[in-house]
C-alpha positions as semicolon CSV with decimal commas, in nm:
position;residue;x (nm);y (nm);z (nm)
1;X;-0,014;0,019;-0,013
2;X;0,161;0,331;-0,113
3;X;0,193;0,558;0,168
4;X;0,003;0,907;0,219
5;X;0,140;1,189;0,006
6;X;0,053;1,553;-0,043
7;X;-0,010;1,528;-0,401
8;X;-0,134;1,853;-0,479
9;X;0,172;2,030;-0,305
10;X;0,410;1,804;-0,484
11;X;0,224;1,815;-0,810
12;X;0,266;2,200;-0,804
13;X;0,601;2,169;-0,717
14;X;0,672;1,948;-1,010
15;X;0,478;2,183;-1,251
16;X;0,700;2,466;-1,141
17;X;1,017;2,274;-1,190
18;X;0,911;2,125;-1,522
19;X;0,843;2,496;-1,642
20;X;1,168;2,641;-1,499
21;X;1,424;2,414;-1,634
22;X;1,792;2,465;-1,579
23;X;2,094;2,308;-1,801
24;X;2,391;2,137;-1,610
25;X;2,598;2,347;-1,349
26;X;2,354;2,630;-1,403
27;X;2,069;2,481;-1,174
28;X;2,089;2,772;-0,944
29;X;1,706;2,847;-0,899
30;X;1,639;2,483;-0,870
31;X;1,918;2,431;-0,604
32;X;1,730;2,750;-0,400
33;X;1,405;2,587;-0,440
34;X;1,580;2,273;-0,277
35;X;1,764;2,441;0,000
36;X;1,436;2,635;0,089
37;X;1,268;2,295;0,148
38;X;1,489;2,139;0,313
39;X;1,575;2,386;0,559
40;X;1,220;2,431;0,654
41;X;1,210;2,042;0,716
42;X;1,488;2,068;0,936
43;X;1,786;1,943;0,761
44;X;2,139;2,081;0,790
45;X;2,149;2,215;0,421
46;X;2,446;2,295;0,226
47;X;2,422;2,474;-0,122
48;X;2,704;2,506;-0,369
49;X;2,852;2,152;-0,317
50;X;3,013;2,043;-0,646
51;X;2,896;2,391;-0,809
52;X;2,528;2,404;-0,772
53;X;2,453;2,038;-0,569
54;X;2,267;2,087;-0,260
55;X;2,315;1,860;0,016
56;X;2,068;1,807;0,319
57;X;2,164;1,561;0,631
58;X;1,919;1,466;0,886
59;X;2,051;1,323;1,228
60;X;1,829;1,101;1,411
61;X;2,012;0,915;1,665
62;X;2,260;0,646;1,642
63;X;2,227;0,426;1,353
64;X;2,338;0,360;0,980
65;X;2,356;0,616;0,723
66;X;2,155;0,621;0,384
67;X;2,180;0,862;0,083
68;X;1,930;0,931;-0,138
69;X;2,013;1,123;-0,434
70;X;1,829;1,313;-0,707
71;X;1,961;1,478;-1,030
72;X;1,838;1,830;-1,097
73;X;1,940;1,922;-1,474
74;X;1,762;1,967;-1,788
75;X;1,847;1,910;-2,149
76;X;1,947;2,160;-2,434
77;X;1,596;2,094;-2,660
78;X;1,285;2,220;-2,730
79;X;0,972;2,091;-2,551
80;X;0,679;1,987;-2,786
81;X;0,429;1,817;-2,535
82;X;0,169;2,102;-2,540
83;X;0,125;2,069;-2,156
84;X;0,001;2,386;-2,004
85;X;0,310;2,399;-1,792
86;X;0,547;2,338;-2,068
87;X;0,896;2,498;-2,093
88;X;0,957;2,804;-2,313
89;X;1,308;2,880;-2,127
90;X;1,605;2,954;-2,331
91;X;1,956;2,905;-2,254
92;X;2,362;2,879;-2,329
93;X;2,490;2,525;-2,317
94;X;2,842;2,434;-2,188
95;X;2,945;2,480;-2,576
96;X;2,828;2,839;-2,565
97;X;2,523;2,759;-2,822
98;X;2,186;2,929;-2,747
99;X;1,944;2,667;-2,686
100;X;1,602;2,551;-2,584
101;X;1,572;2,388;-2,239
102;X;1,344;2,095;-2,119
103;X;1,338;1,858;-1,854
104;X;1,320;1,581;-2,110
105;X;1,478;1,314;-1,904
106;X;1,270;1,339;-1,566
107;X;1,515;1,511;-1,352
108;X;1,228;1,729;-1,234
109;X;1,008;1,431;-1,139
110;X;1,313;1,264;-0,925
111;X;1,388;1,653;-0,746
112;X;0,996;1,637;-0,650
113;X;0,988;1,261;-0,524
114;X;1,305;1,338;-0,314
115;X;1,169;1,658;-0,168
116;X;0,826;1,428;-0,082
117;X;1,034;1,158;0,079
118;X;1,250;1,398;0,256
119;X;0,929;1,527;0,407
120;X;0,777;1,214;0,489
121;X;1,103;1,076;0,689
122;X;1,182;1,410;0,858
123;X;0,796;1,408;1,003
124;X;0,781;1,045;1,104
125;X;1,115;1,015;1,272
126;X;0,972;0,774;1,530
127;X;0,985;0,554;1,264
128;X;1,347;0,532;1,159
129;X;1,702;0,598;1,358
130;X;2,029;0,689;1,204
131;X;2,149;0,987;0,924
132;X;1,985;1,079;0,615
133;X;2,182;1,222;0,350
134;X;1,984;1,380;0,045
135;X;2,182;1,456;-0,254
136;X;2,036;1,688;-0,524
137;X;2,312;1,674;-0,752
138;X;2,395;1,901;-1,052
139;X;2,507;1,780;-1,410
140;X;2,399;1,464;-1,471
141;X;2,356;1,489;-1,850
142;X;2,719;1,565;-1,879
143;X;2,803;1,283;-1,677
144;X;3,030;1,524;-1,473
145;X;2,804;1,627;-1,127
146;X;2,874;1,332;-0,921
147;X;3,209;1,344;-0,981
148;X;3,190;1,734;-0,893
149;X;3,062;1,661;-0,577
150;X;3,306;1,397;-0,491
151;X;3,599;1,620;-0,554
152;X;3,435;1,906;-0,345
153;X;3,457;1,661;-0,043
154;X;3,102;1,538;-0,005
155;X;3,164;1,224;0,202
156;X;3,469;1,391;0,404
157;X;3,249;1,702;0,499
158;X;2,894;1,479;0,517
159;X;3,004;1,147;0,585
160;X;3,016;0,810;0,446
161;X;2,662;0,611;0,380
162;X;2,609;0,258;0,413
163;X;2,392;0,252;0,135
164;X;2,304;0,496;-0,203
165;X;1,961;0,489;-0,317
166;X;1,796;0,650;-0,594
167;X;1,589;0,613;-0,895
168;X;1,485;0,720;-1,241
169;X;1,164;0,771;-1,418
170;X;1,100;0,573;-1,747
171;X;0,841;0,529;-1,995
172;X;0,682;0,195;-1,826
173;X;0,341;0,206;-1,640
174;X;0,318;0,434;-1,361
175;X;0,265;0,227;-1,033
176;X;0,547;-0,015;-1,147
177;X;0,907;-0,005;-1,048
178;X;1,218;-0,192;-1,215
179;X;1,526;-0,303;-1,025
180;X;1,804;-0,525;-1,174
181;X;2,074;-0,646;-0,957
182;X;2,421;-0,670;-1,083
183;X;2,541;-0,433;-1,401
184;X;2,203;-0,235;-1,460
185;X;2,288;0,069;-1,652
186;X;2,538;0,100;-1,908
187;X;2,876;0,300;-1,903
188;X;2,882;0,612;-2,117
189;X;3,149;0,772;-2,332
190;X;3,118;1,099;-2,518
191;X;3,359;1,152;-2,815
192;X;3,441;1,456;-3,040
193;X;3,577;1,403;-3,391
194;X;3,707;1,695;-3,596
195;X;3,761;1,633;-3,948
196;X;3,955;1,855;-4,169
197;X;3,919;1,958;-4,531
198;X;3,998;2,250;-4,749
199;X;3,730;2,471;-4,792
200;X;3,621;2,634;-5,116
201;X;3,339;2,773;-5,328
202;X;3,028;2,526;-5,370
203;X;3,046;2,535;-5,730
204;X;3,386;2,423;-5,761
205;X;3,422;2,124;-5,529
206;X;3,732;1,989;-5,744
207;X;3,922;2,263;-5,567
208;X;3,857;2,133;-5,243
209;X;3,848;1,861;-4,995
210;X;3,472;1,831;-4,851
211;X;3,449;1,763;-4,488
212;X;3,108;1,713;-4,505
213;X;3,134;1,423;-4,752
214;X;3,421;1,297;-4,543
215;X;3,190;1,339;-4,224
216;X;2,886;1,202;-4,401
217;X;3,076;0,898;-4,508
218;X;3,187;0,820;-4,154
219;X;2,878;0,854;-3,999
220;X;2,750;0,555;-4,233
221;X;3,076;0,347;-4,146
222;X;3,014;0,397;-3,792
223;X;2,695;0,210;-3,805
224;X;2,884;-0,106;-3,874
225;X;3,081;-0,099;-3,560
226;X;2,794;-0,255;-3,337
227;X;2,687;-0,496;-3,618
228;X;3,036;-0,621;-3,735
229;X;3,288;-0,618;-3,426
230;X;3,058;-0,622;-3,151
231;X;2,967;-0,992;-3,065
232;X;2,596;-1,074;-3,065
233;X;2,601;-1,188;-2,696
234;X;2,763;-0,872;-2,605
235;X;2,596;-0,534;-2,590
236;X;2,722;-0,163;-2,710
237;X;2,558;0,142;-2,890
238;X;2,711;0,444;-3,081
239;X;2,514;0,708;-3,175
240;X;2,595;1,035;-3,343
241;X;2,391;1,291;-3,208
242;X;2,574;1,586;-3,379
243;X;2,704;1,654;-3,726
244;X;2,804;2,014;-3,755
245;X;2,966;2,196;-4,055
246;X;2,940;2,488;-4,274
247;X;2,778;2,833;-4,244
248;X;2,600;2,883;-4,604
249;X;2,491;2,648;-4,909
250;X;2,753;2,782;-5,135
251;X;3,045;2,745;-4,905
252;X;3,216;2,407;-4,865
253;X;3,365;2,436;-4,499
254;X;3,740;2,353;-4,416
255;X;3,592;2,118;-4,103
256;X;3,306;1,936;-3,978
257;X;3,234;1,788;-3,624
258;X;3,096;1,489;-3,476
259;X;2,979;1,405;-3,156
260;X;2,912;1,037;-3,040
261;X;2,779;0,863;-2,757
262;X;2,898;0,521;-2,655
263;X;2,724;0,279;-2,435
264;X;2,881;-0,039;-2,334
265;X;2,881;-0,277;-2,000
266;X;3,185;-0,473;-2,047
267;X;3,541;-0,285;-2,039
268;X;3,663;-0,510;-2,331
269;X;3,385;-0,446;-2,539
270;X;3,430;-0,049;-2,447
271;X;3,773;-0,040;-2,595
272;X;3,721;-0,233;-2,877
273;X;3,409;-0,008;-2,993
274;X;3,618;0,302;-2,933
275;X;3,950;0,172;-3,102
276;X;3,714;0,084;-3,386
277;X;3,559;0,448;-3,392
278;X;3,924;0,607;-3,390
279;X;4,029;0,377;-3,671
280;X;3,729;0,427;-3,885
281;X;3,753;0,829;-3,865
282;X;4,097;0,836;-3,943
283;X;4,064;0,581;-4,254
284;X;3,803;0,779;-4,404
285;X;4,007;1,105;-4,365
286;X;4,289;0,943;-4,540
287;X;4,031;0,787;-4,824
288;X;3,909;1,155;-4,861
289;X;4,228;1,337;-4,873
290;X;4,205;1,525;-4,578
291;X;4,426;1,803;-4,547
292;X;4,515;1,682;-4,196
293;X;4,463;1,441;-3,943
294;X;4,152;1,432;-3,762
295;X;4,095;1,486;-3,406
296;X;3,921;1,214;-3,184
297;X;3,889;1,344;-2,819
298;X;3,723;1,148;-2,523
299;X;3,549;1,432;-2,371
300;X;3,380;1,254;-2,081
301;X;3,284;0,907;-1,979
302;X;3,177;0,737;-1,680
303;X;3,168;0,376;-1,558
304;X;2,820;0,135;-1,565
305;X;2,604;0,148;-1,253
306;X;2,622;-0,215;-1,103
307;X;2,366;-0,247;-0,832
308;X;2,486;-0,424;-0,541
309;X;2,310;-0,808;-0,510
310;X;2,265;-0,850;-0,188
311;X;2,176;-0,495;-0,125
312;X;1,904;-0,527;-0,412
313;X;1,788;-0,851;-0,232
314;X;1,727;-0,699;0,062
315;X;1,563;-0,405;-0,073
316;X;1,315;-0,578;-0,314
317;X;1,094;-0,707;-0,090
318;X;1,000;-0,423;0,081
319;X;0,902;-0,277;-0,280
320;X;0,709;-0,598;-0,353
321;X;0,495;-0,536;-0,042
322;X;0,479;-0,170;-0,145
323;X;0,313;-0,255;-0,451
324;X;0,254;-0,624;-0,491
325;X;0,514;-0,879;-0,654
326;X;0,397;-0,840;-0,971
327;X;0,448;-0,462;-1,003
328;X;0,837;-0,476;-0,945
329;X;0,999;-0,582;-1,227
330;X;1,374;-0,697;-1,357
331;X;1,396;-0,448;-1,684
332;X;1,680;-0,621;-1,815
333;X;2,009;-0,444;-1,892
334;X;1,931;-0,077;-1,953
335;X;2,164;0,098;-2,240
336;X;2,087;0,438;-2,084
337;X;2,368;0,549;-1,846
338;X;2,369;0,758;-1,512
339;X;2,678;0,867;-1,302
340;X;2,514;0,791;-0,961
341;X;2,726;0,485;-0,955
342;X;3,039;0,704;-0,883
343;X;2,861;0,822;-0,570
344;X;2,869;0,420;-0,487
345;X;3,224;0,361;-0,569
346;X;3,350;0,668;-0,412
347;X;3,204;0,609;-0,080
348;X;3,238;0,226;-0,090
349;X;2,875;0,202;-0,011
350;X;2,641;-0,048;-0,221
351;X;2,412;0,109;-0,484
352;X;2,039;0,010;-0,513
353;X;1,913;0,239;-0,814
354;X;1,564;0,168;-0,972
355;X;1,362;0,261;-1,244
356;X;1,048;0,428;-1,180
357;X;0,725;0,393;-1,404
358;X;0,607;0,735;-1,529
359;X;0,384;0,653;-1,828
360;X;-0,022;0,681;-1,804
361;X;-0,104;0,323;-1,684
362;X;-0,464;0,359;-1,920
363;X;-0,235;0,317;-2,215
364;X;-0,190;-0,040;-2,095
365;X;-0,482;-0,124;-2,017
366;X;-0,517;-0,391;-2,295
367;X;-0,180;-0,547;-2,206
368;X;-0,174;-0,914;-2,090
369;X;0,155;-1,038;-2,137
370;X;0,498;-0,868;-2,119
371;X;0,548;-0,861;-2,481
372;X;0,212;-0,648;-2,485
373;X;0,332;-0,432;-2,235
374;X;0,668;-0,402;-2,439
375;X;0,506;-0,316;-2,762
376;X;0,314;-0,024;-2,586
377;X;0,660;0,111;-2,434
378;X;0,790;0,091;-2,778
379;X;0,550;0,345;-2,925
380;X;0,572;0,594;-2,618
381;X;0,808;0,894;-2,623
382;X;1,112;0,794;-2,425
383;X;1,345;1,009;-2,229
384;X;1,519;1,271;-2,420
385;X;1,224;1,291;-2,671
386;X;1,069;1,658;-2,715
387;X;0,718;1,478;-2,635
388;X;0,854;1,297;-2,326
389;X;0,596;1,402;-2,053
390;X;0,557;1,138;-1,738
391;X;0,211;1,182;-1,584
392;X;0,197;1,336;-1,231
393;X;0,005;1,060;-1,089
394;X;0,041;0,805;-0,975
395;X;0,417;0,871;-1,060
396;X;0,496;1,112;-0,792
397;X;0,319;0,906;-0,511
398;X;0,487;0,618;-0,610
399;X;0,807;0,785;-0,674
400;X;0,805;0,903;-0,302
401;X;0,666;0,604;-0,149
402;X;0,981;0,421;-0,313
403;X;1,223;0,652;-0,165
404;X;1,072;0,612;0,156
405;X;1,054;0,247;0,154
406;X;1,379;0,193;0,067
407;X;1,513;0,443;0,314
408;X;1,315;0,213;0,610
409;X;1,487;-0,083;0,480
410;X;1,840;0,049;0,563
411;X;1,745;0,280;0,865
412;X;1,515;0,082;1,082
413;X;1,379;0,195;1,373
414;X;1,567;0,155;1,704
415;X;1,456;-0,131;1,890
């Protein structure tokens, strides 16, 4: 049975956060809202951790320490949901580009749920003992926020937890949770490729070395990395999210830029994929007669999220008691990535990180099997879609309850 949640107040907070999204390391308004709420609940509250991160600590006698984490940043993209509380915010991203800003990954859900859980736990201190650390993390979308908070002395300043707990909203039915022990979320690497040609007039391509054609050929060849260089029993994803070149249709530019996202679970597969990318980029440059060698730069990266098997076995029964055994599922390997695992490895604590259903349950009314459910999910806007819009209820209610339930597993009441 899901606990009592002040749904109208949380829904109002969620809509406010949704229509005021902020980019990575720019989460100043969000951090101020979080700090104000935590302070009012009696948490020892510290802002500016790792840039714009917020940490709240609630001490409730002797006992273990549990860390609950939510990420705060939004994405540089336009919202097309048509919601009455849709974002029309514009900003400047970390590369200096003017962009639209949208909570297309549900971090506004994460912040709202953790605020709701913090309130419940603060108001019910007789039901648990120990120390609760709430971490509101910046810059997950850059893969740098967790590391920034750690480097800023997160564990030295606020204590080392006995467990790291958290969740991520996803497009499967609200009212369900998905928890996978062991390797759960993929490692992520960002790669920036710059290919160099020789510019000139668009009417005289024979006098140039066209980096647009060079880049286009590279994009197509990179599609074969996973299908032809990764075993069918392994998992990898290579996505080219940016191809940028030129300023005018009749100017052949001097260079083109590609930005890639690579997802893997096995370090050996990661090494092979990154090596293949560099080999292909350099070979296409030679084949095109490039004026100089391309630049291949690893811009960022963080490891796979590995859920502690024993910690998941300890937590899962509480989720099943909360929602029912048929509403707590194993999602399989998730090729999305998260830097929450750094908080666990950095503190030496086990990690329990789960998915929170955020799609309208009515969409699944005719689903009678796992295959039926998967077919519905495939038709829904996913995280990072301009149409992504979790339903407010029961997503928030279940998200708060899941965090509170997990905290109680690790912060049991004093005998």
